[in-house]
Backbone as CSV, one residue per row, in Angstrom:
resi,resn,N_x,N_y,N_z,CA_x,CA_y,CA_z,C_x,C_y,C_z
1,UNK,-4.356,-36.716,19.836,-3.178,-35.987,19.435,-2.787,-36.431,18.038
2,UNK,-2.580,-35.503,17.177,-2.159,-35.801,15.826,-0.654,-35.559,15.734
3,UNK,0.037,-36.500,15.169,1.481,-36.360,15.037,1.939,-37.145,13.828
4,UNK,3.112,-36.815,13.343,3.728,-37.584,12.268,5.165,-37.803,12.657
5,UNK,5.465,-39.046,13.008,6.855,-39.373,13.291,7.110,-40.818,12.941
6,UNK,8.339,-41.084,12.576,8.716,-42.425,12.178,9.311,-43.158,13.372
7,UNK,8.933,-44.434,13.505,9.500,-45.300,14.534,9.841,-46.629,13.875
8,UNK,10.638,-47.429,14.585,11.026,-48.750,14.101,10.430,-49.791,15.044
9,UNK,9.782,-50.791,14.467,9.213,-51.863,15.287,10.343,-52.583,16.008
10,UNK,10.242,-52.652,17.330,11.262,-53.283,18.167,11.097,-54.808,18.223
11,UNK,9.913,-55.275,17.866,9.579,-56.703,17.816,8.387,-56.832,16.879
12,UNK,8.044,-58.056,16.484,6.851,-58.249,15.669,5.667,-57.638,16.396
13,UNK,4.914,-56.791,15.713,3.856,-56.002,16.340,2.492,-56.330,15.727
14,UNK,1.538,-56.787,16.550,0.191,-57.017,16.021,-0.480,-55.700,15.649
15,UNK,-1.219,-55.704,14.552,-1.914,-54.508,14.078,-3.167,-54.953,13.333
16,UNK,-4.014,-53.984,13.000,-5.215,-54.246,12.210,-5.294,-53.198,11.101
17,UNK,-5.596,-53.677,9.906,-5.697,-52.776,8.758,-6.963,-51.930,8.869
18,UNK,-6.830,-50.656,8.523,-7.954,-49.724,8.511,-8.441,-49.635,7.070
19,UNK,-9.732,-49.679,6.787,-10.839,-49.680,7.728,-11.444,-51.048,7.994
20,UNK,-10.928,-52.127,7.349,-11.637,-53.410,7.446,-11.288,-54.235,8.679
21,UNK,-10.238,-53.850,9.428,-9.916,-54.539,10.673,-9.159,-55.847,10.506
22,UNK,-8.694,-56.159,9.301,-7.962,-57.406,9.076,-6.673,-57.419,9.896
23,UNK,-6.466,-58.472,10.713,-5.237,-58.542,11.511,-4.011,-58.748,10.627
24,UNK,-2.905,-58.158,11.033,-1.623,-58.354,10.371,-0.515,-58.155,11.394
25,UNK,0.694,-58.486,10.994,1.850,-58.316,11.880,2.869,-57.426,11.194
26,UNK,3.310,-56.399,11.907,4.388,-55.540,11.422,5.689,-56.192,11.886
27,UNK,6.535,-56.623,10.961,7.751,-57.334,11.366,8.751,-56.442,12.113
28,UNK,9.474,-57.059,13.024,10.542,-56.376,13.757,11.500,-55.721,12.759
29,UNK,11.937,-54.510,13.099,12.881,-53.790,12.260,12.242,-52.962,11.152
30,UNK,10.924,-52.995,11.045,10.207,-52.261,10.007,9.982,-50.812,10.435
31,UNK,10.247,-49.888,9.518,9.962,-48.480,9.759,8.484,-48.229,9.475
32,UNK,7.826,-47.541,10.390,6.428,-47.147,10.210,6.307,-45.687,10.606
33,UNK,5.257,-45.026,10.094,5.028,-43.632,10.439,3.761,-43.533,11.267
34,UNK,3.878,-42.947,12.444,2.711,-42.688,13.282,2.018,-41.461,12.718
35,UNK,0.746,-41.615,12.387,-0.006,-40.478,11.857,-0.984,-39.917,12.882
36,UNK,-1.343,-40.741,13.880,-2.280,-40.269,14.890,-2.138,-41.116,16.145
37,UNK,-2.255,-40.453,17.293,-2.260,-41.133,18.584,-3.438,-40.583,19.373
38,UNK,-4.501,-41.388,19.465,-5.701,-40.974,20.189,-6.187,-42.120,21.060
39,UNK,-6.628,-41.796,22.253,-7.216,-42.801,23.118,-6.287,-43.938,23.451
40,UNK,-4.987,-43.688,23.407,-4.023,-44.727,23.730,-3.684,-45.635,22.567
41,UNK,-4.353,-45.484,21.434,-4.074,-46.297,20.256,-3.313,-45.475,19.226
42,UNK,-2.705,-46.195,18.287,-1.883,-45.535,17.280,-2.353,-45.911,15.884
43,UNK,-2.463,-44.910,15.033,-2.720,-45.138,13.616,-1.400,-44.894,12.901
44,UNK,-1.022,-45.854,12.050,0.281,-45.813,11.381,0.099,-46.007,9.887
45,UNK,1.124,-45.621,9.141,1.213,-46.071,7.766,2.309,-47.121,7.721
46,UNK,1.978,-48.226,7.079,2.873,-49.380,6.971,2.733,-49.925,5.555
47,UNK,3.795,-49.854,4.777,3.784,-50.303,3.382,2.612,-49.708,2.613
48,UNK,2.374,-48.418,2.810,1.325,-47.719,2.091,-0.077,-47.961,2.601
49,UNK,-0.212,-48.748,3.651,-1.524,-49.034,4.226,-1.682,-48.302,5.550
50,UNK,-2.918,-47.944,5.879,-3.185,-47.399,7.197,-3.494,-48.578,8.109
51,UNK,-2.821,-48.625,9.267,-3.044,-49.695,10.228,-3.203,-49.098,11.612
52,UNK,-3.775,-49.885,12.503,-4.013,-49.446,13.876,-3.324,-50.420,14.817
53,UNK,-2.595,-49.871,15.776,-1.924,-50.664,16.802,-2.555,-50.314,18.138
54,UNK,-2.978,-51.332,18.853,-3.581,-51.128,20.166,-2.533,-50.567,21.117
55,UNK,-2.964,-49.640,21.970,-2.045,-49.012,22.925,-1.394,-49.978,23.882
56,UNK,-2.039,-51.132,24.126,-1.419,-52.135,25.008,-0.247,-52.822,24.315
57,UNK,-0.104,-52.634,23.001,1.004,-53.220,22.245,2.046,-52.187,21.812
58,UNK,1.938,-50.970,22.333,2.826,-49.882,21.908,4.301,-50.189,22.175
59,UNK,4.581,-51.017,23.180,5.986,-51.342,23.486,6.680,-52.036,22.309
60,UNK,5.911,-52.698,21.428,6.502,-53.314,20.244,7.046,-52.259,19.285
61,UNK,6.577,-51.022,19.444,7.035,-49.910,18.609,8.022,-49.017,19.352
62,UNK,8.422,-49.443,20.546,9.342,-48.635,21.349,8.648,-47.498,22.067
63,UNK,7.324,-47.576,22.201,6.550,-46.538,22.870,6.029,-47.077,24.201
64,UNK,5.578,-46.176,25.048,5.032,-46.610,26.328,3.657,-47.239,26.112
65,UNK,3.484,-48.451,26.619,2.224,-49.164,26.452,1.188,-48.689,27.449
66,UNK,-0.052,-48.697,26.993,-1.166,-48.445,27.900,-1.349,-49.705,28.743
67,UNK,-1.569,-49.521,30.017,-1.727,-50.655,30.909,-3.197,-50.977,31.106
68,UNK,-3.550,-52.219,30.924,-4.892,-52.711,31.191,-4.704,-53.874,32.150
69,UNK,-4.870,-53.578,33.427,-4.565,-54.580,34.449,-5.814,-54.945,35.234
70,UNK,-5.878,-56.216,35.575,-6.971,-56.743,36.378,-6.380,-57.529,37.531
71,UNK,-7.110,-57.614,38.651,-6.622,-58.452,39.744,-6.500,-59.901,39.281
72,UNK,-5.612,-60.629,39.925,-5.454,-62.044,39.595,-6.792,-62.750,39.823
73,UNK,-7.197,-63.599,38.885,-8.493,-64.267,39.047,-8.503,-65.183,40.275
74,UNK,-9.618,-65.151,40.988,-9.764,-66.015,42.166,-10.641,-67.222,41.847
75,UNK,-11.243,-67.213,40.666,-12.077,-68.311,40.216,-12.045,-68.309,38.689
76,UNK,-12.870,-69.123,38.077,-12.877,-69.200,36.612,-13.991,-68.366,35.993
77,UNK,-14.589,-67.511,36.779,-15.693,-66.675,36.306,-15.168,-65.430,35.583
78,UNK,-15.962,-64.959,34.654,-15.724,-63.669,34.011,-16.507,-62.652,34.831
79,UNK,-15.844,-61.605,35.244,-16.492,-60.583,36.056,-16.917,-59.432,35.142
80,UNK,-18.230,-59.187,35.087,-18.776,-58.200,34.155,-18.200,-56.807,34.389
81,UNK,-17.910,-56.470,35.649,-17.338,-55.148,35.907,-15.978,-54.999,35.222
82,UNK,-15.231,-56.094,35.092,-13.941,-56.037,34.395,-14.147,-55.885,32.887
83,UNK,-15.221,-56.478,32.368,-15.545,-56.303,30.948,-15.835,-54.825,30.686
84,UNK,-16.646,-54.219,31.558,-16.955,-52.788,31.399,-15.691,-51.939,31.563
85,UNK,-14.799,-52.349,32.457,-13.528,-51.628,32.626,-12.737,-51.663,31.312
86,UNK,-12.662,-52.825,30.686,-11.946,-52.950,29.412,-12.618,-52.111,28.327
87,UNK,-13.944,-52.149,28.279,-14.672,-51.356,27.281,-14.423,-49.862,27.466
88,UNK,-14.232,-49.439,28.705,-13.966,-48.029,28.986,-12.602,-47.560,28.528
89,UNK,-11.775,-48.491,28.029,-10.453,-48.113,27.513,-10.417,-48.076,25.990
90,UNK,-11.562,-48.335,25.351,-11.636,-48.297,23.889,-12.190,-46.936,23.490
91,UNK,-11.417,-46.214,22.704,-11.773,-44.854,22.320,-12.160,-44.784,20.854
92,UNK,-13.095,-43.904,20.568,-13.447,-43.601,19.187,-12.190,-43.038,18.523
93,UNK,-11.877,-43.460,17.300,-10.643,-42.996,16.660,-10.637,-41.513,16.284
94,UNK,-11.804,-40.888,16.215,-11.859,-39.482,15.824,-12.240,-38.567,16.973
95,UNK,-12.907,-39.117,17.971,-13.339,-38.336,19.130,-12.635,-38.948,20.338
96,UNK,-11.799,-38.217,21.037,-11.045,-38.829,22.143,-11.913,-39.080,23.386
97,UNK,-12.988,-39.853,23.189,-13.889,-40.244,24.268,-14.105,-41.746,24.130
98,UNK,-14.153,-42.446,25.277,-14.317,-43.895,25.211,-15.734,-44.275,24.786
99,UNK,-15.869,-45.500,24.281,-17.137,-45.960,23.726,-18.248,-46.048,24.767
100,UNK,-17.899,-46.348,26.017,-18.914,-46.420,27.071,-19.516,-45.048,27.300
101,UNK,-18.673,-44.022,27.481,-19.169,-42.670,27.716,-19.836,-42.061,26.490
102,UNK,-19.472,-42.548,25.304,-20.164,-42.098,24.095,-21.553,-42.722,23.982
103,UNK,-21.821,-43.752,24.784,-23.120,-44.421,24.729,-23.229,-45.411,23.586
104,UNK,-22.101,-45.914,23.105,-22.103,-46.828,21.967,-22.257,-48.293,22.365
105,UNK,-22.075,-48.603,23.640,-22.232,-49.980,24.110,-23.660,-50.144,24.616
106,UNK,-24.431,-50.973,23.940,-25.844,-51.154,24.287,-26.066,-52.295,25.270
107,UNK,-25.286,-53.373,25.149,-25.540,-54.534,25.991,-24.283,-55.386,26.119
108,UNK,-24.088,-55.933,27.320,-23.010,-56.886,27.579,-23.647,-58.104,28.223
109,UNK,-23.388,-59.269,27.660,-23.905,-60.516,28.214,-22.734,-61.478,28.395
110,UNK,-22.555,-61.957,29.632,-21.466,-62.878,29.937,-22.038,-64.291,30.020
111,UNK,-21.483,-65.193,29.218,-21.857,-66.602,29.258,-20.731,-67.347,29.958
112,UNK,-20.935,-67.639,31.245,-19.883,-68.279,32.041,-19.544,-69.673,31.517
113,UNK,-20.557,-70.432,31.085,-20.330,-71.804,30.636,-19.394,-71.854,29.424
114,UNK,-19.563,-70.907,28.509,-18.725,-70.866,27.299,-17.503,-69.961,27.461
115,UNK,-17.417,-69.249,28.592,-16.374,-68.236,28.812,-16.367,-67.240,27.656
116,UNK,-17.573,-66.773,27.342,-17.791,-65.889,26.198,-18.485,-64.614,26.644
117,UNK,-18.119,-63.510,25.991,-18.776,-62.232,26.213,-19.411,-61.808,24.893
118,UNK,-20.723,-61.554,24.945,-21.453,-61.045,23.787,-21.745,-59.574,24.032
119,UNK,-21.445,-58.755,23.046,-21.604,-57.307,23.181,-22.418,-56.789,22.007
120,UNK,-23.403,-55.964,22.315,-24.119,-55.222,21.283,-23.637,-53.783,21.364
121,UNK,-23.227,-53.272,20.235,-22.760,-51.888,20.185,-23.226,-51.250,18.898
122,UNK,-23.104,-49.938,18.867,-23.469,-49.195,17.667,-22.346,-48.230,17.315
123,UNK,-22.562,-47.434,16.322,-21.615,-46.406,15.893,-22.328,-45.060,15.932
124,UNK,-21.579,-43.992,15.963,-22.211,-42.669,15.967,-22.933,-42.398,14.654
125,UNK,-22.509,-43.070,13.585,-23.172,-42.945,12.281,-23.120,-44.304,11.593
126,UNK,-24.235,-44.784,11.023,-24.244,-46.103,10.391,-23.200,-46.268,9.290
127,UNK,-22.845,-45.203,8.617,-21.884,-45.292,7.517,-20.442,-45.098,7.973
128,UNK,-20.204,-45.099,9.274,-18.851,-44.895,9.789,-17.905,-45.945,9.219
129,UNK,-16.888,-45.505,8.526,-15.925,-46.412,7.914,-15.023,-47.114,8.908
130,UNK,-15.001,-46.646,10.146,-14.133,-47.242,11.166,-14.842,-48.336,11.961
131,UNK,-16.076,-48.683,11.588,-16.825,-49.699,12.314,-16.057,-50.989,12.538
132,UNK,-15.499,-51.613,11.492,-14.766,-52.858,11.705,-13.551,-52.692,12.622
133,UNK,-12.901,-51.543,12.565,-11.751,-51.301,13.435,-12.206,-51.179,14.884
134,UNK,-13.297,-50.457,15.120,-13.820,-50.333,16.486,-14.260,-51.680,17.039
135,UNK,-14.905,-52.490,16.216,-15.287,-53.841,16.646,-14.032,-54.623,17.018
136,UNK,-12.998,-54.512,16.199,-11.725,-55.181,16.506,-11.109,-54.671,17.795
137,UNK,-11.176,-53.358,18.029,-10.655,-52.785,19.282,-11.389,-53.371,20.480
138,UNK,-12.723,-53.460,20.383,-13.535,-54.002,21.480,-13.161,-55.461,21.731
139,UNK,-13.104,-56.248,20.668,-12.755,-57.665,20.832,-11.372,-57.816,21.454
140,UNK,-10.415,-57.061,20.992,-9.030,-57.160,21.462,-8.923,-56.845,22.947
141,UNK,-9.540,-55.732,23.360,-9.445,-55.318,24.765,-10.229,-56.251,25.688
142,UNK,-11.422,-56.655,25.287,-12.225,-57.512,26.165,-11.584,-58.893,26.316
143,UNK,-10.862,-59.363,25.292,-10.151,-60.641,25.410,-9.053,-60.594,26.474
144,UNK,-8.651,-59.416,26.896,-7.626,-59.288,27.938,-8.206,-59.471,29.347
145,UNK,-9.536,-59.517,29.459,-10.182,-59.737,30.751,-9.945,-61.196,31.160
146,UNK,-9.571,-61.433,32.418,-9.326,-62.818,32.856,-10.516,-63.735,32.569
147,UNK,-10.186,-64.924,32.090,-11.117,-66.027,31.832,-11.971,-65.850,30.574
148,UNK,-11.803,-64.772,29.829,-12.551,-64.594,28.578,-11.841,-65.383,27.483
149,UNK,-12.577,-66.291,26.868,-12.025,-67.080,25.758,-12.507,-66.542,24.408
150,UNK,-13.771,-66.078,24.369,-14.362,-65.630,23.112,-15.117,-64.327,23.340
151,UNK,-14.999,-63.439,22.368,-15.768,-62.187,22.380,-16.509,-62.101,21.056
152,UNK,-17.803,-61.892,21.153,-18.609,-61.709,19.949,-19.264,-60.339,20.027
153,UNK,-19.011,-59.530,19.010,-19.565,-58.180,18.959,-20.575,-58.116,17.834
154,UNK,-21.768,-57.678,18.175,-22.814,-57.464,17.176,-22.998,-55.966,17.008
155,UNK,-22.826,-55.501,15.789,-23.032,-54.094,15.471,-24.504,-53.905,15.149
156,UNK,-25.190,-53.071,15.934,-26.625,-52.847,15.745,-26.876,-51.354,15.525
157,UNK,-27.973,-51.053,14.869,-28.302,-49.658,14.597,-29.707,-49.303,15.045
158,UNK,-30.292,-50.174,15.862,-31.607,-49.911,16.414,-31.539,-50.135,17.917
159,UNK,-31.690,-49.116,18.721,-32.054,-47.763,18.325,-30.848,-47.019,17.756
160,UNK,-31.110,-46.065,16.865,-30.007,-45.269,16.334,-29.366,-44.444,17.450
161,UNK,-28.050,-44.307,17.365,-27.328,-43.515,18.366,-27.737,-42.054,18.254
162,UNK,-27.878,-41.413,19.411,-28.149,-39.982,19.476,-27.304,-39.392,20.593
163,UNK,-27.006,-38.128,20.508,-26.071,-37.506,21.461,-26.543,-37.589,22.906
164,UNK,-27.848,-37.699,23.165,-28.314,-37.795,24.553,-27.882,-39.114,25.207
165,UNK,-27.386,-40.073,24.418,-26.902,-41.347,24.956,-25.513,-41.200,25.580
166,UNK,-24.863,-40.082,25.317,-23.533,-39.816,25.868,-23.652,-39.467,27.349
167,UNK,-22.604,-39.783,28.106,-22.559,-39.335,29.495,-22.431,-37.809,29.507
168,UNK,-22.806,-37.195,30.620,-22.668,-35.732,30.719,-21.220,-35.317,30.537
169,UNK,-20.295,-36.108,31.088,-18.871,-35.800,30.950,-18.468,-35.779,29.474
170,UNK,-18.926,-36.775,28.711,-18.593,-36.833,27.281,-19.234,-35.672,26.528
171,UNK,-20.455,-35.314,26.915,-21.118,-34.182,26.263,-20.334,-32.892,26.509
172,UNK,-19.870,-32.716,27.726,-19.072,-31.519,28.034,-17.749,-31.540,27.289
173,UNK,-17.104,-32.695,27.274,-15.795,-32.813,26.636,-15.868,-32.539,25.138
174,UNK,-16.973,-32.937,24.504,-17.091,-32.750,23.055,-17.828,-31.470,22.676
175,UNK,-18.309,-30.737,23.670,-19.049,-29.509,23.392,-20.450,-29.775,22.889
176,UNK,-20.974,-30.985,23.155,-22.308,-31.347,22.686,-23.319,-31.332,23.834
177,UNK,-23.066,-30.522,24.848,-23.967,-30.447,26.001,-24.977,-29.339,25.753
178,UNK,-26.247,-29.687,25.686,-27.290,-28.689,25.400,-28.321,-28.718,26.485
């Protein structure tokens, strides 16, 4: 959904600068303009910069937050199904389809000893300017999985992404079903 409306940060709000993904904080009481709301995330203008706020932090802007909930941990293990659940909530900023259904997640490896998740992912196009932001989105969401201490994302381009890697649902949703 594309929209333009001004809101005031209700509390200090974590954000990432577009396109390089550098973390920053929007101070409480700051006016920002929402320029786009897709996949539960928000793209804003803040002091002349484009920034992205994760949907789980929308309450800092006075908006309804996206909920990413997991059962209470019963042990100290990272459960891979929860990692995939978190990945399924990360959406491409231009195509309202999650990265899993787009076929952009190539590999997930859970290292229980280090409490680390290693992810190999790609982009729909190697020159995509939103790559660092998407990597930041993946790291941010996967860190919300119980017992995850570190997330490492490797951006790979071999094999190159092709539309047949998308789920049938994503192909239908984007009109790329042939």
